[in-house]
Amino acid sequence: MFKKVLVANRGEIAVRVLRACEERGISTVAVFSEPDRTALHVRYADEAYCIGPASSRESYLHIGRIIDVARRAEVDAIHPGYGFLAENPEFAAACQDAGITFIGPSPEAIAKMGDKLTARETVRRNGVPIVPGSERGLSDEELRAEALRIGFPLMIKATAGGGGKGMRVVHDPGDFTRALGAARREALGAFGNDEVYLEKYIPVARHIEVQVLADQYGHTIHLGERECSIQRRHQKLIEEAPSVAVDESTRQEIGRIAIAAAQAVDYVNAGTVEFIYDVAEDRFYFLEMNTRLQVEHPVTEMVTGVDIVKEQIAIAAGRRLRYRQEDIRPKGWSIECRITAEDPFRNFMPNTGTVTYLKEPTGPGVRVESALYRGYEVSLHYDPLVSKLVVWGETRAEAILRMRRALSEYRIGGIKTSIPFHQEVMDSTEFIWGTFDTGYVERRRLQGQGRGSEEHGRIAALVATLVAHEAGRRAVHIGGERADGSTPWWKLAGRVRAMGGRW
Ligand code: MV4
């Protein structure tokens, strides 16, 4: 096992990885930018080194400085967390060249999945369903012909893109040529590469992803799915495991497909295979594979009992997977709310300030992954994510009720956070019944009353038990919402009676 690991990240994820090292008896090294000198990850690590000024380019993205510190501190391995250098094949290769283990997949696997056309083509050859679309190396003229074959609406996506960057929907054949030009220019500006491809557009979709783990000996397992459809401008806000849209046989099927996708690139370590679920057609398609630990990994940990970060370290150290697929038996339900330093009443405007008061929730089924402390200064240099509130419950309803309780206990003074947004979601019918799709956040208007001021939210959540647990079937829409998306409790009661449920 490694003796010393460097964590090339900041914030809550750096702390998360340091905790895994601590449990494995591994010494830890943190790196930090000048404004992060007093950050929690710096205090948690055994040693910490400044790697530059606030600018990420000059600190957390600076491969040379990080490798220098790793050499100086004589670490065996580097964990990249998520974001920053986590999916940079040059960084993974630079670690290798310095004789340091990169806790993640090979540079080749990262590069193959990072190029979205290569990823599509590679997984397709392994029997993975992909959205009907175009292949590589087509001229604008040939793409236009392809567009007519695929049909409208369609999407133009940047080959070097991913995560929603460089995407465009085209509804009308007359708009295609202009959109293609604009997409190419945008891709060139953002990624230095103007290659694009086409996909049939899926108008009503859910974002569902499968966690995989693969060791160095060809053993690959999946840990079930996460539902990530509650997002805004491609930033996920709430995730849960499992998904109400996935039944047991579908779970096994998309699990097998996720394993096939990973094996197509000889994947090693933890990764996530992202699917788009076509609600109208009831079909799953591969979208992309994220070759890193994800923000939302805790919900999978809560339902499977697997410590994904500790497994990542073991895999990188050459250990065999401790689990066979049959050992993975998800239990209960987990939900994560991303707490960001954004004002949900001002269009999620990022805000700055000093945390003047802090009381984080605890109690049964509550887990907080936080970088916050009293005196912490939120700046605009980095991602606004400051904390993740994760709950577990026996049923989805219990998880929702726990989240409501934990959100109401969470007190953060001095900065505005997204907590009021989460409180309203926990009261909304669409969320409680699980009938949402990726358009959910855009459709809603935040009411601004903050936490559910009425009893109906709590009752609605209780009622969800009958759907998620007792009825054991996919969510159904009940209708009758108020303008704020909540539902009068008597309508829920009537629905439950109609379903033959207890009230
Ligand atoms: C799509 C799609 C519909 N049709 N592709 C967004 C993230 C990136 N991984 C791929 N994404 C999507 N790809 C096809 N062919 C819908 C999404 C999508 C999305 C699009 C617009 C607004 C919000 C979205 C949320 C999740 C997924």
CSV table of N, CA and C in Angstrom, one decimal, residues 81-182:
chain,number,residue,atom,x,y,z
A,81,GLY,N,-8.8,14.1,-7.4
A,81,GLY,CA,-10.2,14.6,-7.1
A,81,GLY,C,-11.0,14.7,-8.4
A,82,TYR,N,-11.9,15.7,-8.5
A,82,TYR,CA,-12.6,15.9,-9.7
A,82,TYR,C,-12.3,17.3,-10.2
A,83,GLY,N,-12.6,17.6,-11.5
A,83,GLY,CA,-12.3,18.9,-12.0
A,83,GLY,C,-10.8,19.1,-12.2
A,84,PHE,N,-10.3,20.3,-12.3
A,84,PHE,CA,-8.9,20.6,-12.4
A,84,PHE,C,-8.2,19.6,-13.3
A,85,LEU,N,-7.2,18.8,-12.8
A,85,LEU,CA,-6.4,17.9,-13.7
A,85,LEU,C,-7.0,16.5,-13.7
A,86,ALA,N,-8.1,16.2,-13.2
A,86,ALA,CA,-8.6,14.9,-13.1
A,86,ALA,C,-8.8,14.1,-14.4
A,87,GLU,N,-9.1,14.8,-15.4
A,87,GLU,CA,-9.3,14.2,-16.7
A,87,GLU,C,-8.4,14.7,-17.8
A,88,ASN,N,-7.2,15.0,-17.3
A,88,ASN,CA,-6.1,15.6,-18.2
A,88,ASN,C,-5.1,14.4,-18.5
A,89,PRO,N,-5.1,13.9,-19.7
A,89,PRO,CA,-4.3,12.7,-20.0
A,89,PRO,C,-2.8,13.1,-19.8
A,90,GLU,N,-2.4,14.4,-20.1
A,90,GLU,CA,-1.0,14.8,-19.9
A,90,GLU,C,-0.6,14.7,-18.5
A,91,PHE,N,-1.5,15.1,-17.6
A,91,PHE,CA,-1.2,15.0,-16.2
A,91,PHE,C,-1.0,13.6,-15.7
A,92,ALA,N,-1.9,12.7,-16.1
A,92,ALA,CA,-1.8,11.3,-15.8
A,92,ALA,C,-0.4,10.7,-16.3
A,93,ALA,N,0.0,11.2,-17.5
A,93,ALA,CA,1.2,10.7,-18.1
A,93,ALA,C,2.4,11.3,-17.4
A,94,ALA,N,2.3,12.6,-17.0
A,94,ALA,CA,3.4,13.3,-16.2
A,94,ALA,C,3.6,12.6,-14.9
A,95,CYS,N,2.6,12.1,-14.2
A,95,CYS,CA,2.8,11.4,-13.0
A,95,CYS,C,3.6,10.1,-13.3
A,96,GLN,N,3.1,9.3,-14.3
A,96,GLN,CA,3.8,8.1,-14.7
A,96,GLN,C,5.3,8.4,-14.9
A,97,ASP,N,5.6,9.4,-15.7
A,97,ASP,CA,7.0,9.8,-16.1
A,97,ASP,C,7.8,10.1,-14.9
A,98,ALA,N,7.1,10.6,-13.8
A,98,ALA,CA,7.9,11.0,-12.6
A,98,ALA,C,7.9,9.8,-11.6
A,99,GLY,N,7.4,8.7,-12.1
A,99,GLY,CA,7.4,7.5,-11.2
A,99,GLY,C,6.4,7.5,-10.1
A,100,ILE,N,5.4,8.3,-10.3
A,100,ILE,CA,4.3,8.5,-9.2
A,100,ILE,C,3.0,7.9,-9.8
A,101,THR,N,2.3,7.1,-9.0
A,101,THR,CA,1.1,6.5,-9.4
A,101,THR,C,0.0,7.5,-9.5
A,102,PHE,N,-0.7,7.6,-10.6
A,102,PHE,CA,-1.9,8.4,-10.8
A,102,PHE,C,-3.1,7.6,-10.3
A,103,ILE,N,-3.8,8.1,-9.3
A,103,ILE,CA,-4.9,7.3,-8.8
A,103,ILE,C,-6.1,7.6,-9.7
A,104,GLY,N,-6.2,6.8,-10.8
A,104,GLY,CA,-7.2,7.0,-11.8
A,104,GLY,C,-6.8,6.1,-13.0
A,105,PRO,N,-7.6,6.3,-14.1
A,105,PRO,CA,-7.3,5.4,-15.2
A,105,PRO,C,-6.0,5.8,-16.0
A,106,SER,N,-5.7,5.1,-17.0
A,106,SER,CA,-4.5,5.3,-17.8
A,106,SER,C,-4.7,6.6,-18.7
A,107,PRO,N,-3.6,7.2,-19.1
A,107,PRO,CA,-3.8,8.4,-20.0
A,107,PRO,C,-4.5,8.0,-21.3
A,108,GLU,N,-4.3,6.8,-21.7
A,108,GLU,CA,-5.0,6.4,-23.0
A,108,GLU,C,-6.5,6.3,-22.8
A,109,ALA,N,-6.9,5.7,-21.7
A,109,ALA,CA,-8.4,5.6,-21.4
A,109,ALA,C,-9.0,7.0,-21.3
A,110,ILE,N,-8.3,7.9,-20.6
A,110,ILE,CA,-8.8,9.3,-20.4
A,110,ILE,C,-8.9,9.9,-21.8
A,111,ALA,N,-7.9,9.8,-22.6
A,111,ALA,CA,-7.9,10.4,-23.9
A,111,ALA,C,-9.0,9.9,-24.8
A,112,LYS,N,-9.2,8.5,-24.8
A,112,LYS,CA,-10.2,7.9,-25.7
A,112,LYS,C,-11.6,8.4,-25.3
A,113,MET,N,-11.9,8.5,-24.0
A,113,MET,CA,-13.2,8.9,-23.5
A,113,MET,C,-13.4,10.4,-23.6
A,114,GLY,N,-12.2,11.1,-23.6
A,114,GLY,CA,-12.3,12.6,-23.7
A,114,GLY,C,-12.6,13.1,-25.1
A,115,ASP,N,-12.3,12.3,-26.1
A,115,ASP,CA,-12.7,12.6,-27.5
A,115,ASP,C,-14.0,11.8,-27.7
A,116,LYS,N,-15.1,12.6,-27.8
A,116,LYS,CA,-16.4,12.1,-27.7
A,116,LYS,C,-16.8,11.2,-28.9
A,117,LEU,N,-16.2,11.5,-30.1
A,117,LEU,CA,-16.4,10.7,-31.2
A,117,LEU,C,-15.7,9.3,-31.1
A,118,THR,N,-14.4,9.4,-30.6
A,118,THR,CA,-13.7,8.1,-30.4
A,118,THR,C,-14.4,7.3,-29.3
A,119,ALA,N,-15.0,7.9,-28.3
A,119,ALA,CA,-15.7,7.2,-27.3
A,119,ALA,C,-16.9,6.5,-27.9
A,120,ARG,N,-17.7,7.3,-28.6
A,120,ARG,CA,-18.9,6.7,-29.3
A,120,ARG,C,-18.5,5.5,-30.1
A,121,GLU,N,-17.5,5.7,-31.0
A,121,GLU,CA,-17.1,4.6,-31.9
A,121,GLU,C,-16.6,3.4,-31.1
A,122,THR,N,-15.8,3.6,-30.1
A,122,THR,CA,-15.2,2.5,-29.3
A,122,THR,C,-16.2,1.7,-28.6
A,123,VAL,N,-17.1,2.4,-27.9
A,123,VAL,CA,-18.1,1.7,-27.1
A,123,VAL,C,-19.1,1.0,-28.0
A,124,ARG,N,-19.4,1.6,-29.2
A,124,ARG,CA,-20.4,1.0,-30.1
A,124,ARG,C,-19.9,-0.4,-30.6
A,125,ARG,N,-18.6,-0.5,-30.8
A,125,ARG,CA,-18.1,-1.7,-31.3
A,125,ARG,C,-18.2,-2.8,-30.2
A,126,ASN,N,-18.3,-2.4,-28.9
A,126,ASN,CA,-18.5,-3.3,-27.8
A,126,ASN,C,-20.0,-3.5,-27.5
A,127,GLY,N,-20.9,-3.2,-28.4
A,127,GLY,CA,-22.3,-3.5,-28.2
A,127,GLY,C,-23.1,-2.5,-27.4
A,128,VAL,N,-22.5,-1.3,-27.2
A,128,VAL,CA,-23.2,-0.3,-26.3
A,128,VAL,C,-24.1,0.6,-27.2
A,129,PRO,N,-25.4,0.8,-26.8
A,129,PRO,CA,-26.3,1.6,-27.7
A,129,PRO,C,-25.9,3.1,-27.6
A,130,ILE,N,-25.7,3.7,-28.8
A,130,ILE,CA,-25.4,5.1,-28.8
A,130,ILE,C,-26.6,5.8,-29.6
A,131,VAL,N,-26.7,7.1,-29.3
A,131,VAL,CA,-27.8,7.9,-30.0
A,131,VAL,C,-27.4,7.9,-31.5
A,132,PRO,N,-28.4,7.7,-32.3
A,132,PRO,CA,-28.2,7.7,-33.8
A,132,PRO,C,-27.5,9.1,-34.1
A,133,GLY,N,-26.5,9.0,-34.9
A,133,GLY,CA,-25.7,10.2,-35.3
A,133,GLY,C,-24.7,10.0,-36.3
A,134,SER,N,-23.8,10.9,-36.4
A,134,SER,CA,-22.8,10.9,-37.5
A,134,SER,C,-21.5,10.4,-37.1
A,135,GLU,N,-20.6,10.1,-38.1
A,135,GLU,CA,-19.3,9.5,-37.8
A,135,GLU,C,-18.2,10.6,-38.0
A,136,ARG,N,-17.0,10.2,-37.9
A,136,ARG,CA,-15.9,11.1,-37.9
A,136,ARG,C,-15.5,11.5,-39.4
A,137,GLY,N,-14.9,12.6,-39.5
A,137,GLY,CA,-14.2,13.0,-40.8
A,137,GLY,C,-15.1,13.4,-41.9
A,138,LEU,N,-16.3,14.1,-41.6
A,138,LEU,CA,-17.2,14.5,-42.6
A,138,LEU,C,-17.0,16.0,-42.9
A,139,SER,N,-17.1,16.3,-44.2
A,139,SER,CA,-17.1,17.7,-44.6
A,139,SER,C,-18.4,18.4,-44.2
A,140,ASP,N,-18.5,19.7,-44.2
A,140,ASP,CA,-19.8,20.4,-44.0
A,140,ASP,C,-20.9,19.9,-44.9
A,141,GLU,N,-20.5,19.6,-46.2
A,141,GLU,CA,-21.5,19.2,-47.1
A,141,GLU,C,-22.0,17.8,-46.7
A,142,GLU,N,-21.1,16.9,-46.3
A,142,GLU,CA,-21.5,15.5,-45.9
A,142,GLU,C,-22.3,15.6,-44.6
A,143,LEU,N,-21.9,16.5,-43.7
A,143,LEU,CA,-22.7,16.6,-42.5
A,143,LEU,C,-24.1,17.1,-42.8
A,144,ARG,N,-24.3,17.9,-43.8
A,144,ARG,CA,-25.6,18.4,-44.1
A,144,ARG,C,-26.5,17.2,-44.6
A,145,ALA,N,-25.9,16.4,-45.4
A,145,ALA,CA,-26.6,15.2,-45.9
A,145,ALA,C,-26.9,14.2,-44.7
A,146,GLU,N,-26.0,14.1,-43.8
A,146,GLU,CA,-26.2,13.3,-42.6
A,146,GLU,C,-27.4,13.9,-41.8
A,147,ALA,N,-27.4,15.2,-41.7
A,147,ALA,CA,-28.4,15.9,-40.9
A,147,ALA,C,-29.8,15.5,-41.4
A,148,LEU,N,-29.9,15.5,-42.8
A,148,LEU,CA,-31.2,15.2,-43.4
A,148,LEU,C,-31.6,13.7,-43.1
A,149,ARG,N,-30.6,12.8,-43.1
A,149,ARG,CA,-30.8,11.4,-42.9
A,149,ARG,C,-31.3,11.2,-41.4
A,150,ILE,N,-30.6,11.9,-40.5
A,150,ILE,CA,-30.9,11.7,-39.0
A,150,ILE,C,-32.2,12.3,-38.7
A,151,GLY,N,-32.5,13.5,-39.3
A,151,GLY,CA,-33.8,14.1,-39.1
A,151,GLY,C,-33.7,15.2,-38.0
A,152,PHE,N,-34.7,16.1,-38.0
A,152,PHE,CA,-34.7,17.2,-37.0
A,152,PHE,C,-35.8,17.0,-36.0
A,153,PRO,N,-35.6,17.5,-34.8
A,153,PRO,CA,-34.5,18.3,-34.3
A,153,PRO,C,-33.3,17.4,-34.1
A,154,LEU,N,-32.1,18.0,-34.2
A,154,LEU,CA,-30.9,17.2,-33.9
A,154,LEU,C,-29.9,18.1,-33.1
A,155,MET,N,-28.8,17.5,-32.6
A,155,MET,CA,-27.9,18.3,-31.9
A,155,MET,C,-26.5,18.2,-32.6
A,156,ILE,N,-25.8,19.4,-32.5
A,156,ILE,CA,-24.5,19.5,-33.0
A,156,ILE,C,-23.6,19.5,-31.7
A,157,LYS,N,-22.7,18.6,-31.6
A,157,LYS,CA,-21.8,18.5,-30.4
A,157,LYS,C,-20.4,18.6,-30.8
A,158,ALA,N,-19.6,19.2,-29.9
A,158,ALA,CA,-18.1,19.3,-30.2
A,158,ALA,C,-17.5,18.0,-29.8
A,159,THR,N,-16.6,17.5,-30.6
A,159,THR,CA,-15.9,16.2,-30.3
A,159,THR,C,-15.1,16.4,-29.1
A,160,ALA,N,-14.5,17.6,-28.9
A,160,ALA,CA,-13.7,17.8,-27.7
A,160,ALA,C,-14.5,18.3,-26.5
A,161,GLY,N,-15.8,18.4,-26.6
A,161,GLY,CA,-16.7,18.9,-25.6
A,161,GLY,C,-17.0,17.9,-24.5
A,162,GLY,N,-18.2,17.9,-24.1
A,162,GLY,CA,-18.7,17.0,-23.0
A,162,GLY,C,-19.2,17.9,-21.9
A,163,GLY,N,-20.1,17.2,-21.1
A,163,GLY,CA,-20.6,17.9,-20.0
A,163,GLY,C,-21.5,19.1,-20.4
A,164,GLY,N,-22.0,19.1,-21.6
A,164,GLY,CA,-22.9,20.1,-22.1
A,164,GLY,C,-22.2,21.3,-22.7
A,165,LYS,N,-20.9,21.3,-22.8
A,165,LYS,CA,-20.2,22.4,-23.4
A,165,LYS,C,-20.1,22.2,-24.9
A,166,GLY,N,-20.4,23.3,-25.7
A,166,GLY,CA,-20.3,23.2,-27.1
A,166,GLY,C,-21.4,22.4,-27.8
A,167,MET,N,-22.6,22.4,-27.2
A,167,MET,CA,-23.7,21.7,-27.7
A,167,MET,C,-24.7,22.7,-28.3
A,168,ARG,N,-25.4,22.3,-29.4
A,168,ARG,CA,-26.4,23.2,-30.0
A,168,ARG,C,-27.6,22.3,-30.5
A,169,VAL,N,-28.8,22.8,-30.3
A,169,VAL,CA,-29.9,22.1,-30.9
A,169,VAL,C,-30.4,22.8,-32.1
A,170,VAL,N,-30.6,22.0,-33.2
A,170,VAL,CA,-31.1,22.6,-34.4
A,170,VAL,C,-32.5,22.0,-34.7
A,171,HIS,N,-33.5,22.9,-34.8
A,171,HIS,CA,-34.9,22.4,-35.0
A,171,HIS,C,-35.3,22.3,-36.5
A,172,ASP,N,-34.6,23.2,-37.3
A,172,ASP,CA,-35.1,23.4,-38.7
A,172,ASP,C,-34.0,23.2,-39.6
A,173,PRO,N,-34.2,22.4,-40.7
A,173,PRO,CA,-33.1,22.2,-41.7
A,173,PRO,C,-32.5,23.5,-42.2
A,174,GLY,N,-33.4,24.5,-42.3
A,174,GLY,CA,-32.9,25.8,-42.8
A,174,GLY,C,-31.9,26.5,-41.9
A,175,ASP,N,-31.9,26.1,-40.7
A,175,ASP,CA,-30.9,26.7,-39.7
A,175,ASP,C,-29.6,26.0,-39.6
A,176,PHE,N,-29.5,24.8,-40.3
A,176,PHE,CA,-28.4,23.9,-40.1
A,176,PHE,C,-27.1,24.5,-40.4
A,177,THR,N,-26.9,25.1,-41.6
A,177,THR,CA,-25.6,25.6,-42.0
A,177,THR,C,-25.1,26.6,-41.1
A,178,ARG,N,-25.9,27.6,-40.7
A,178,ARG,CA,-25.5,28.7,-39.8
A,178,ARG,C,-25.1,28.1,-38.5
A,179,ALA,N,-25.9,27.2,-37.9
A,179,ALA,CA,-25.6,26.5,-36.6
A,179,ALA,C,-24.3,25.8,-36.7
A,180,LEU,N,-24.1,25.1,-37.8
A,180,LEU,CA,-22.8,24.3,-37.9
A,180,LEU,C,-21.6,25.2,-37.8
A,181,GLY,N,-21.7,26.4,-38.6
A,181,GLY,CA,-20.6,27.3,-38.5
A,181,GLY,C,-20.4,27.9,-37.1
A,182,ALA,N,-21.5,28.2,-36.5
A,182,ALA,CA,-21.4,28.8,-35.1
A,182,ALA,C,-20.8,27.8,-34.1
